[in-house]
mmCIF file of C-alpha atoms in Angstrom:
data_model
loop_
_atom_site.group_PDB
_atom_site.id
_atom_site.type_symbol
_atom_site.label_atom_id
_atom_site.label_comp_id
_atom_site.label_asym_id
_atom_site.label_seq_id
_atom_site.Cartn_x
_atom_site.Cartn_y
_atom_site.Cartn_z
ATOM 1 C CA MET A 649 9.811 163.632 -20.094
ATOM 2 C CA SER A 650 12.095 160.440 -19.501
ATOM 3 C CA TYR A 651 14.814 160.373 -16.925
ATOM 4 C CA LYS A 652 18.153 161.318 -18.878
ATOM 5 C CA GLY A 653 20.579 160.772 -15.926
ATOM 6 C CA LEU A 654 22.974 163.059 -14.479
ATOM 7 C CA ASP A 655 26.513 164.382 -15.616
ATOM 8 C CA SER A 656 29.677 164.814 -13.902
ATOM 9 C CA GLY A 657 28.870 168.172 -13.041
ATOM 10 C CA TRP A 658 26.973 166.813 -9.955
ATOM 11 C CA PHE A 659 30.293 165.392 -8.524
ATOM 12 C CA PRO A 660 30.868 168.815 -7.141
ATOM 13 C CA VAL A 661 27.433 168.736 -5.440
ATOM 14 C CA VAL A 662 28.487 165.408 -3.579
ATOM 15 C CA LEU A 663 31.841 166.972 -2.626
ATOM 16 C CA GLY A 664 30.175 170.346 -1.734
ATOM 17 C CA THR A 665 27.651 168.450 0.503
ATOM 18 C CA LEU A 666 30.601 166.211 2.072
ATOM 19 C CA SER A 667 32.567 169.585 2.620
ATOM 20 C CA ILE A 668 29.891 170.348 5.387
ATOM 21 C CA SER A 669 30.753 167.088 7.136
ATOM 22 C CA LEU A 670 34.545 168.136 6.694
ATOM 23 C CA ALA A 671 33.886 171.327 8.369
ATOM 24 C CA PHE A 672 32.292 169.907 11.176
ATOM 25 C CA PHE A 673 34.687 167.374 11.814
ATOM 26 C CA ILE A 674 37.446 170.199 11.744
ATOM 27 C CA ILE A 675 35.302 172.311 14.330
ATOM 28 C CA TYR A 676 34.942 169.019 16.665
ATOM 29 C CA LEU A 677 38.622 168.686 16.532
ATOM 30 C CA VAL A 678 39.137 172.309 17.516
ATOM 31 C CA PHE A 679 36.221 172.526 20.301
ATOM 32 C CA HIS A 680 35.587 168.801 21.025
ATOM 33 C CA ASN A 681 32.001 169.294 20.568
ATOM 34 C CA GLN A 682 30.341 165.838 20.503
ATOM 35 C CA PHE A 683 27.185 167.154 18.849
ATOM 36 C CA ILE A 684 29.037 168.816 16.082
ATOM 37 C CA PHE A 685 30.718 165.338 15.727
ATOM 38 C CA ASP A 686 27.583 163.405 15.635
ATOM 39 C CA ALA A 687 26.013 165.849 13.203
ATOM 40 C CA GLY A 688 29.119 165.561 10.702
ATOM 41 C CA LYS A 689 28.863 161.875 11.270
ATOM 42 C CA ILE A 690 25.305 161.647 10.046
ATOM 43 C CA ILE A 691 25.859 164.253 6.976
ATOM 44 C CA TYR A 692 28.832 161.465 5.904
ATOM 45 C CA PHE A 693 26.630 158.637 5.566
ATOM 46 C CA ILE A 694 23.880 160.807 3.970
ATOM 47 C CA VAL A 695 26.352 161.885 1.382
ATOM 48 C CA LEU A 696 27.531 158.039 0.794
ATOM 49 C CA ALA A 697 23.686 157.293 -0.256
ATOM 50 C CA PHE A 698 23.611 160.407 -2.348
ATOM 51 C CA PHE A 699 27.066 159.772 -4.092
ATOM 52 C CA ALA A 700 25.519 156.112 -4.944
ATOM 53 C CA PHE A 701 22.664 157.712 -6.457
ATOM 54 C CA VAL A 702 24.705 160.275 -8.584
ATOM 55 C CA PHE A 703 27.076 157.668 -9.613
ATOM 56 C CA ALA A 704 24.579 154.998 -10.730
ATOM 57 C CA SER A 705 22.830 158.142 -12.469
ATOM 58 C CA TRP A 706 25.799 159.133 -14.225
ATOM 59 C CA LEU A 707 26.615 155.705 -15.608
ATOM 60 C CA TYR A 708 22.885 155.420 -16.443
ATOM 61 C CA ARG A 709 23.197 158.485 -18.764
ATOM 62 C CA TYR A 710 26.122 156.909 -20.590
ATOM 63 C CA ILE A 711 24.390 153.512 -21.195
ATOM 64 C CA LYS A 712 21.047 155.104 -22.368
ATOM 65 C CA ASN A 713 22.924 157.496 -24.609
ATOM 66 C CA LYS A 714 26.487 156.208 -25.729
ATOM 67 C CA ARG A 715 27.174 159.318 -27.957
ATOM 68 C CA LEU A 716 27.574 161.258 -24.592
ATOM 69 C CA ILE A 717 30.765 159.704 -24.106
ATOM 70 C CA MET A 718 32.554 161.521 -26.742
ATOM 71 C CA GLU A 719 30.658 164.719 -26.175
ATOM 72 C CA ASP A 720 31.632 164.918 -22.448
ATOM 73 C CA TYR A 721 35.302 164.110 -23.657
ATOM 74 C CA ASN A 722 35.175 167.022 -25.957
ATOM 75 C CA ASP A 723 33.673 169.221 -22.918
ATOM 76 C CA ILE A 724 36.574 170.518 -21.070
ATOM 77 C CA THR A 725 34.740 171.128 -17.901
ATOM 78 C CA LYS A 726 32.948 167.469 -17.635
ATOM 79 C CA LEU A 727 36.238 165.954 -18.460
ATOM 80 C CA SER A 728 37.915 168.150 -15.667
ATOM 81 C CA PHE A 729 35.038 166.968 -13.396
ATOM 82 C CA LEU A 730 35.687 163.303 -13.834
ATOM 83 C CA ALA A 731 38.747 163.937 -11.528
ATOM 84 C CA PHE A 732 36.212 164.712 -8.688
ATOM 85 C CA LEU A 733 35.971 160.809 -8.242
ATOM 86 C CA GLY A 734 39.394 160.720 -7.116
ATOM 87 C CA VAL A 735 38.862 163.214 -4.363
ATOM 88 C CA LEU A 736 35.844 161.676 -3.450
ATOM 89 C CA TYR A 737 37.344 158.413 -2.799
ATOM 90 C CA TYR A 738 40.041 160.182 -0.766
ATOM 91 C CA ALA A 739 37.351 162.093 1.354
ATOM 92 C CA PHE A 740 35.260 158.859 1.847
ATOM 93 C CA ALA A 741 38.207 156.873 3.141
ATOM 94 C CA PHE A 742 39.526 159.680 5.500
ATOM 95 C CA PHE A 743 35.891 159.843 7.051
ATOM 96 C CA TYR A 744 35.517 156.125 7.412
ATOM 97 C CA THR A 745 38.744 156.134 9.629
ATOM 98 C CA ALA A 746 37.487 158.926 11.712
ATOM 99 C CA TYR A 747 33.804 157.567 11.935
ATOM 100 C CA VAL A 748 33.673 153.913 11.567
ATOM 101 C CA GLY A 749 37.663 152.514 12.085
ATOM 102 C CA ILE A 750 39.908 150.640 10.804
ATOM 103 C CA SER A 751 41.273 147.427 10.333
ATOM 104 C CA SER A 752 44.248 145.488 8.638
ATOM 105 C CA PHE A 753 41.938 144.453 5.883
ATOM 106 C CA VAL A 754 40.470 147.959 5.465
ATOM 107 C CA ALA A 755 44.206 149.550 5.679
ATOM 108 C CA TYR A 756 45.267 147.596 2.655
ATOM 109 C CA LEU A 757 42.267 148.007 1.119
ATOM 110 C CA PHE A 758 42.562 151.780 1.328
ATOM 111 C CA PHE A 759 46.148 151.502 0.153
ATOM 112 C CA TYR A 760 45.466 149.768 -3.197
ATOM 113 C CA LEU A 761 42.525 151.622 -3.673
ATOM 114 C CA PHE A 762 44.751 154.929 -3.222
ATOM 115 C CA ILE A 763 47.097 153.740 -6.019
ATOM 116 C CA PHE A 764 44.038 153.091 -8.494
ATOM 117 C CA PHE A 765 42.458 156.638 -7.859
ATOM 118 C CA TYR A 766 45.812 158.197 -8.033
ATOM 119 C CA LEU A 767 46.575 156.664 -11.333
ATOM 120 C CA PHE A 768 43.207 157.592 -12.393
ATOM 121 C CA VAL A 769 43.537 161.194 -11.734
ATOM 122 C CA ILE A 770 46.872 161.355 -13.399
ATOM 123 C CA LEU A 771 45.222 159.749 -16.440
ATOM 124 C CA VAL A 772 42.537 162.531 -16.404
ATOM 125 C CA ASN A 773 45.413 165.226 -16.159
ATOM 126 C CA ILE A 774 47.398 163.688 -19.115
ATOM 127 C CA VAL A 775 44.426 163.440 -21.153
ATOM 128 C CA LEU A 776 43.199 166.993 -20.439
ATOM 129 C CA ASN A 777 46.755 168.613 -21.002
ATOM 130 C CA TYR A 778 47.007 166.895 -23.976
ATOM 131 C CA ASN A 779 43.754 168.195 -25.584
ATOM 132 C CA LEU A 780 45.147 171.716 -24.368
ATOM 133 C CA TYR A 781 48.513 171.241 -26.099
ATOM 134 C CA THR A 782 46.811 170.090 -29.511
ATOM 135 C CA ASN A 783 44.300 172.940 -29.190
ATOM 136 C CA LYS A 784 41.098 170.865 -29.032
ATOM 137 C CA TYR A 785 39.365 173.498 -26.957
ATOM 138 C CA SER A 786 38.743 177.087 -27.877
ATOM 139 C CA PHE A 787 40.626 179.489 -25.331
ATOM 140 C CA ASP A 788 37.377 181.282 -24.509
ATOM 141 C CA LYS A 789 36.193 177.851 -23.234
ATOM 142 C CA VAL A 790 39.228 177.554 -20.500
ATOM 143 C CA THR A 791 37.950 178.388 -17.175
ATOM 144 C CA TYR A 792 39.522 177.568 -13.634
ATOM 145 C CA ALA A 793 37.478 174.120 -13.879
ATOM 146 C CA ILE A 794 40.686 172.891 -15.550
ATOM 147 C CA LEU A 795 42.412 173.316 -12.335
ATOM 148 C CA VAL A 796 40.311 170.331 -10.756
ATOM 149 C CA PRO A 797 42.482 167.370 -11.839
ATOM 150 C CA SER A 798 45.654 169.124 -10.478
ATOM 151 C CA ILE A 799 43.836 170.060 -7.345
ATOM 152 C CA VAL A 800 42.546 166.613 -6.888
ATOM 153 C CA LEU A 801 46.117 165.533 -7.757
ATOM 154 C CA SER A 802 47.457 166.968 -4.639
ATOM 155 C CA ALA A 803 44.142 166.043 -2.438
ATOM 156 C CA ASN A 804 45.705 162.680 -2.006
ATOM 157 C CA ILE A 805 47.209 164.294 0.954
ATOM 158 C CA ILE A 806 43.608 163.829 2.455
ATOM 159 C CA LEU A 807 43.955 160.143 2.579
ATOM 160 C CA SER A 808 47.905 159.780 2.712
ATOM 161 C CA SER A 809 47.983 161.921 5.626
ATOM 162 C CA VAL A 810 45.826 159.039 7.277
ATOM 163 C CA LEU A 811 47.962 156.370 5.716
ATOM 164 C CA LEU A 812 51.251 157.667 6.780
ATOM 165 C CA THR A 813 50.352 158.528 10.213
ATOM 166 C CA PRO A 814 49.822 156.327 13.440
ATOM 167 C CA PRO A 815 48.108 154.025 13.977
ATOM 168 C CA ILE A 816 46.988 153.372 10.511
ATOM 169 C CA ALA A 817 50.627 153.615 9.551
ATOM 170 C CA GLY A 818 51.581 150.463 11.896
ATOM 171 C CA TYR A 819 49.818 148.256 9.544
ATOM 172 C CA TYR A 820 52.437 149.219 6.415
ATOM 173 C CA SER A 821 56.064 147.966 5.521
ATOM 174 C CA THR A 822 58.550 150.664 5.381
ATOM 175 C CA ASN A 823 58.272 150.244 1.389
ATOM 176 C CA ILE A 824 54.794 150.979 1.356
ATOM 177 C CA LEU A 825 55.072 154.158 3.471
ATOM 178 C CA GLN A 826 57.760 155.331 1.289
ATOM 179 C CA ILE A 827 55.638 154.682 -2.030
ATOM 180 C CA VAL A 828 52.665 156.507 -0.490
ATOM 181 C CA TYR A 829 55.050 159.619 0.490
ATOM 182 C CA ILE A 830 56.521 159.628 -3.030
ATOM 183 C CA MET A 831 53.232 159.694 -4.775
ATOM 184 C CA THR A 832 52.239 162.577 -2.201
ATOM 185 C CA MET A 833 55.364 164.653 -3.115
ATOM 186 C CA VAL A 834 55.132 163.901 -7.092
ATOM 187 C CA GLY A 835 51.099 164.678 -6.775
ATOM 188 C CA PHE A 836 52.220 168.164 -4.804
ATOM 189 C CA GLY A 837 54.776 169.016 -7.249
ATOM 190 C CA ILE A 838 52.566 168.697 -10.480
ATOM 191 C CA SER A 839 49.596 170.362 -8.865
ATOM 192 C CA PHE A 840 51.751 173.308 -7.697
ATOM 193 C CA PHE A 841 53.215 174.089 -11.337
ATOM 194 C CA GLN A 842 49.909 173.466 -12.774
ATOM 195 C CA PHE A 843 48.419 175.725 -10.573
ATOM 196 C CA LEU A 844 50.846 178.565 -11.783
ATOM 197 C CA PHE A 845 50.943 177.673 -15.331
ATOM 198 C CA VAL A 846 47.244 176.540 -16.269
ATOM 199 C CA GLY A 847 45.795 178.719 -13.356
ATOM 200 C CA ILE A 848 47.288 181.799 -15.265
ATOM 201 C CA SER A 849 46.031 180.837 -18.592
ATOM 202 C CA ALA A 850 42.415 180.144 -17.129
ATOM 203 C CA TYR A 851 42.492 183.715 -15.587
ATOM 204 C CA ILE A 852 43.636 185.389 -18.729
ATOM 205 C CA SER A 853 40.888 183.532 -20.840
ATOM 206 C CA HIS A 854 38.239 184.523 -17.990
ATOM 207 C CA ILE A 855 38.964 188.221 -18.158
ATOM 208 C CA SER A 856 39.171 188.524 -21.881
ATOM 209 C CA ASN A 857 35.941 190.073 -22.687
ATOM 210 C CA ARG A 858 33.811 186.938 -22.069
ATOM 211 C CA PRO A 859 29.963 187.456 -22.765
ATOM 212 C CA ASN A 860 29.042 184.891 -20.337
ATOM 213 C CA TYR A 861 31.148 185.636 -17.302
ATOM 214 C CA VAL A 862 27.986 185.285 -15.071
ATOM 215 C CA GLN A 863 27.786 181.577 -15.660
ATOM 216 C CA THR A 864 31.577 180.916 -15.006
ATOM 217 C CA SER A 865 32.388 183.437 -12.562
ATOM 218 C CA PRO A 866 31.966 180.863 -9.487
ATOM 219 C CA ALA A 867 35.056 179.047 -10.946
ATOM 220 C CA ALA A 868 36.991 181.927 -9.541
ATOM 221 C CA MET A 869 36.686 180.283 -6.227
ATOM 222 C CA ILE A 870 38.550 176.942 -7.245
ATOM 223 C CA PRO A 871 42.015 178.477 -6.777
ATOM 224 C CA VAL A 872 41.185 178.778 -3.152
ATOM 225 C CA GLY A 873 40.724 175.072 -2.999
ATOM 226 C CA ALA A 874 44.233 174.927 -4.755
ATOM 227 C CA SER A 875 46.245 177.202 -2.595
ATOM 228 C CA SER A 876 44.486 175.396 0.715
ATOM 229 C CA MET A 877 45.355 172.085 -0.777
ATOM 230 C CA LEU A 878 48.926 173.259 -1.157
ATOM 231 C CA ILE A 879 48.646 174.375 2.291
ATOM 232 C CA ILE A 880 47.645 171.138 3.740
ATOM 233 C CA ASN A 881 50.398 169.289 1.830
ATOM 234 C CA ILE A 882 53.094 171.532 3.032
ATOM 235 C CA MET A 883 52.088 171.446 6.871
ATOM 236 C CA PHE A 884 51.930 167.751 6.817
ATOM 237 C CA MET A 885 55.578 167.014 5.250
ATOM 238 C CA PRO A 886 57.162 167.696 8.634
ATOM 239 C CA LEU A 887 55.110 164.884 10.460
ATOM 240 C CA PHE A 888 56.443 162.467 7.867
ATOM 241 C CA ASN A 889 60.066 163.059 8.389
ATOM 242 C CA TYR A 890 60.163 159.903 10.521
ATOM 243 C CA ILE A 891 59.895 157.923 7.231
ATOM 244 C CA GLY A 892 63.172 159.105 6.742
ATOM 245 C CA LEU A 893 62.858 159.776 3.053
ATOM 246 C CA PHE A 894 62.661 163.404 2.568
ATOM 247 C CA GLN A 895 63.007 166.012 5.588
ATOM 248 C CA VAL A 896 61.022 169.145 5.572
ATOM 249 C CA PRO A 897 61.768 171.562 8.644
ATOM 250 C CA ALA A 898 58.530 172.637 10.510
ATOM 251 C CA ASN A 899 59.571 176.321 10.553
ATOM 252 C CA LEU A 900 59.906 176.524 6.675
ATOM 253 C CA ALA A 901 56.496 174.638 6.331
ATOM 254 C CA ILE A 902 54.843 177.276 8.328
ATOM 255 C CA ASP A 903 56.585 180.225 6.711
ATOM 256 C CA PHE A 904 55.514 179.096 3.098
ATOM 257 C CA SER A 905 51.875 178.160 4.436
ATOM 258 C CA MET A 906 51.420 181.663 5.889
ATOM 259 C CA MET A 907 52.261 183.164 2.550
ATOM 260 C CA LEU A 908 49.863 180.771 0.651
ATOM 261 C CA TRP A 909 47.247 181.331 3.358
ATOM 262 C CA GLY A 910 47.261 185.242 2.705
ATOM 263 C CA PHE A 911 46.874 184.508 -0.951
ATOM 264 C CA ASP A 912 43.799 181.948 -0.050
ATOM 265 C CA LEU A 913 42.016 184.673 1.810
ATOM 266 C CA PHE A 914 42.553 187.189 -0.765
ATOM 267 C CA LEU A 915 41.044 184.861 -3.381
ATOM 268 C CA PHE A 916 37.914 184.020 -0.904
ATOM 269 C CA LEU A 917 37.132 187.750 -0.453
ATOM 270 C CA VAL A 918 37.617 188.384 -4.118
ATOM 271 C CA SER A 919 35.250 185.442 -5.178
ATOM 272 C CA GLY A 920 32.869 186.212 -2.066
ATOM 273 C CA ALA A 921 32.251 189.664 -3.513
ATOM 274 C CA ILE A 922 31.669 188.166 -6.828
ATOM 275 C CA ALA A 923 28.990 185.848 -5.227
ATOM 276 C CA ILE A 924 27.294 188.752 -3.414
ATOM 277 C CA THR A 925 27.062 191.044 -6.251
ATOM 278 C CA HIS A 926 25.685 188.604 -8.449
ATOM 279 C CA ILE A 927 23.357 186.935 -5.805
ATOM 280 C CA LYS A 928 20.194 187.398 -7.892
ATOM 281 C CA CYS A 929 21.849 186.000 -11.085
ATOM 282 C CA ARG A 930 20.879 182.575 -11.875
ATOM 283 C CA GLN A 931 23.762 180.450 -12.718
ATOM 284 C CA SER A 932 24.957 176.970 -14.046
ATOM 285 C CA MET A 933 25.922 174.190 -12.223
ATOM 286 C CA THR A 934 29.381 175.867 -11.997
ATOM 287 C CA VAL A 935 27.888 177.387 -8.812
ATOM 288 C CA TRP A 936 28.937 174.702 -6.896
ATOM 289 C CA ALA A 937 32.433 175.527 -7.574
ATOM 290 C CA TYR A 938 31.907 178.177 -4.797
ATOM 291 C CA VAL A 939 31.298 175.706 -2.159
ATOM 292 C CA PHE A 940 33.894 172.871 -1.897
ATOM 293 C CA PRO A 941 36.809 175.089 -1.957
ATOM 294 C CA VAL A 942 35.688 176.790 1.119
ATOM 295 C CA GLY A 943 35.526 173.628 3.170
ATOM 296 C CA VAL A 944 38.756 172.697 2.008
ATOM 297 C CA SER A 945 40.008 175.933 3.496
ATOM 298 C CA THR A 946 38.745 174.738 7.088
ATOM 299 C CA PHE A 947 41.197 171.931 6.656
ATOM 300 C CA SER A 948 44.346 174.043 5.826
ATOM 301 C CA ASP A 949 43.433 176.590 8.600
ATOM 302 C CA TYR A 950 43.078 173.719 11.289
ATOM 303 C CA MET A 951 46.470 172.593 10.214
ATOM 304 C CA LEU A 952 47.819 176.212 10.665
ATOM 305 C CA TRP A 953 46.318 176.302 14.058
ATOM 306 C CA LEU A 954 47.593 172.961 15.019
ATOM 307 C CA TYR A 955 51.147 174.137 14.469
ATOM 308 C CA THR A 956 50.990 177.845 15.575
ATOM 309 C CA LYS A 957 47.982 177.730 18.229
ATOM 310 C CA LEU A 958 47.147 181.329 16.886
ATOM 311 C CA GLU A 959 43.479 182.327 17.500
ATOM 312 C CA LEU A 960 43.350 183.908 14.393
ATOM 313 C CA PHE A 961 43.046 180.412 12.553
ATOM 314 C CA VAL A 962 40.117 179.562 15.074
ATOM 315 C CA TYR A 963 38.104 182.643 13.943
ATOM 316 C CA SER A 964 38.981 181.929 10.069
ATOM 317 C CA ILE A 965 37.747 178.240 10.535
ATOM 318 C CA LEU A 966 34.477 179.504 11.874
ATOM 319 C CA ILE A 967 34.435 182.243 9.231
ATOM 320 C CA PHE A 968 35.055 179.929 6.603
ATOM 321 C CA THR A 969 32.501 177.294 7.786
ATOM 322 C CA GLY A 970 29.744 180.188 7.989
ATOM 323 C CA GLY A 971 30.580 181.141 4.465
ATOM 324 C CA LEU A 972 30.380 177.495 3.239
ATOM 325 C CA ILE A 973 27.031 177.044 4.509
ATOM 326 C CA ILE A 974 25.669 180.283 2.969
ATOM 327 C CA LEU A 975 27.363 179.241 -0.219
ATOM 328 C CA TYR A 976 26.001 175.862 -0.111
ATOM 329 C CA ILE A 977 22.318 176.955 0.572
ATOM 330 C CA TYR A 978 22.816 179.470 -2.461
ATOM 331 C CA ALA A 979 24.163 176.698 -4.874
ATOM 332 C CA TRP A 980 21.201 174.778 -4.083
ATOM 333 C CA VAL A 981 18.840 177.334 -4.518
ATOM 334 C CA ASN A 982 20.476 177.992 -8.117
ATOM 335 C CA THR A 983 20.494 174.414 -8.978
ATOM 336 C CA TYR A 984 16.821 173.930 -8.064
ATOM 337 C CA TYR A 985 16.011 177.119 -10.179
ATOM 338 C CA LEU A 986 18.028 175.355 -12.963
ATOM 339 C CA TYR A 987 16.224 172.152 -13.033
ATOM 340 C CA SER A 988 12.862 173.512 -12.721
ATOM 341 C CA GLN A 989 13.362 175.791 -15.621
ATOM 342 C CA ALA A 990 14.551 172.749 -17.740
ATOM 343 C CA SER A 991 11.672 170.613 -16.566
ATOM 344 C CA LYS A 992 9.348 173.433 -18.034
ATOM 345 C CA LYS A 993 10.992 173.224 -21.637
#
């Protein structure tokens, strides 16, 4: 059997693996454990190599069979998953500053790439919503996967939080800082309302007597990532008041974030129950939707802990990290089974 390459369904695998590094980094920030920091750093560089392989294989797939370009365009999930390229860049750049460092050249390179990937994710969002509004997709094909582009749009906070805070912010002019902040606020607004409107449509579609619900049920965890990303955006906003563009009171940010955190926890418990009760079921690559949203939750919990210093969020970080590792192993088991079965055909 000749090698056919990998589709965009493998980008969540890369992001899920990177989520382990994120969780370890968050634990390091809380407990200052050097071993955890080093482990996260090693995982980061492994994921870089893994991403290079997946990305090259993804391109090879289209080069070998150009008809797949239109097939994937017409596939609502595969088109949505293209947006993962944006969040992968944000995450890779974020960890580069944490594990390697920064210079003037790198700071400006990150800024220009930030604009490029931001516009790329906007384009994916526009195309996806155009296809939705023009009824190019059957309603029973709509899942929470369509939230991915809007989540990634608000996920620019992963990198903009670095670009807008010292010492990296010192490399930029006030105009650049304002541009990044405006883009962050716009991304947050689009993500928030898409989460409400598109998310409701996906929910209705999923519960409408779908026969293959087992295959799509892991997507129920995606709103966990959406609400967590909104929390991260809101919690960072008061830190950017120094720019003098928008003024967000810290107490208001905490209040709204706590309400979202309650919803975040609720969704995590529901999705966790789905995973446990279907643990013997072999699922598609959608199973990776269980993983990366939980990693994002560790970040949002850290931001709440940073503001409130409540021990509740320390325990929450540890619980989410434990759940992340378990779901990560579960996803790999399913992936191995999926490809081993495919190789027999």
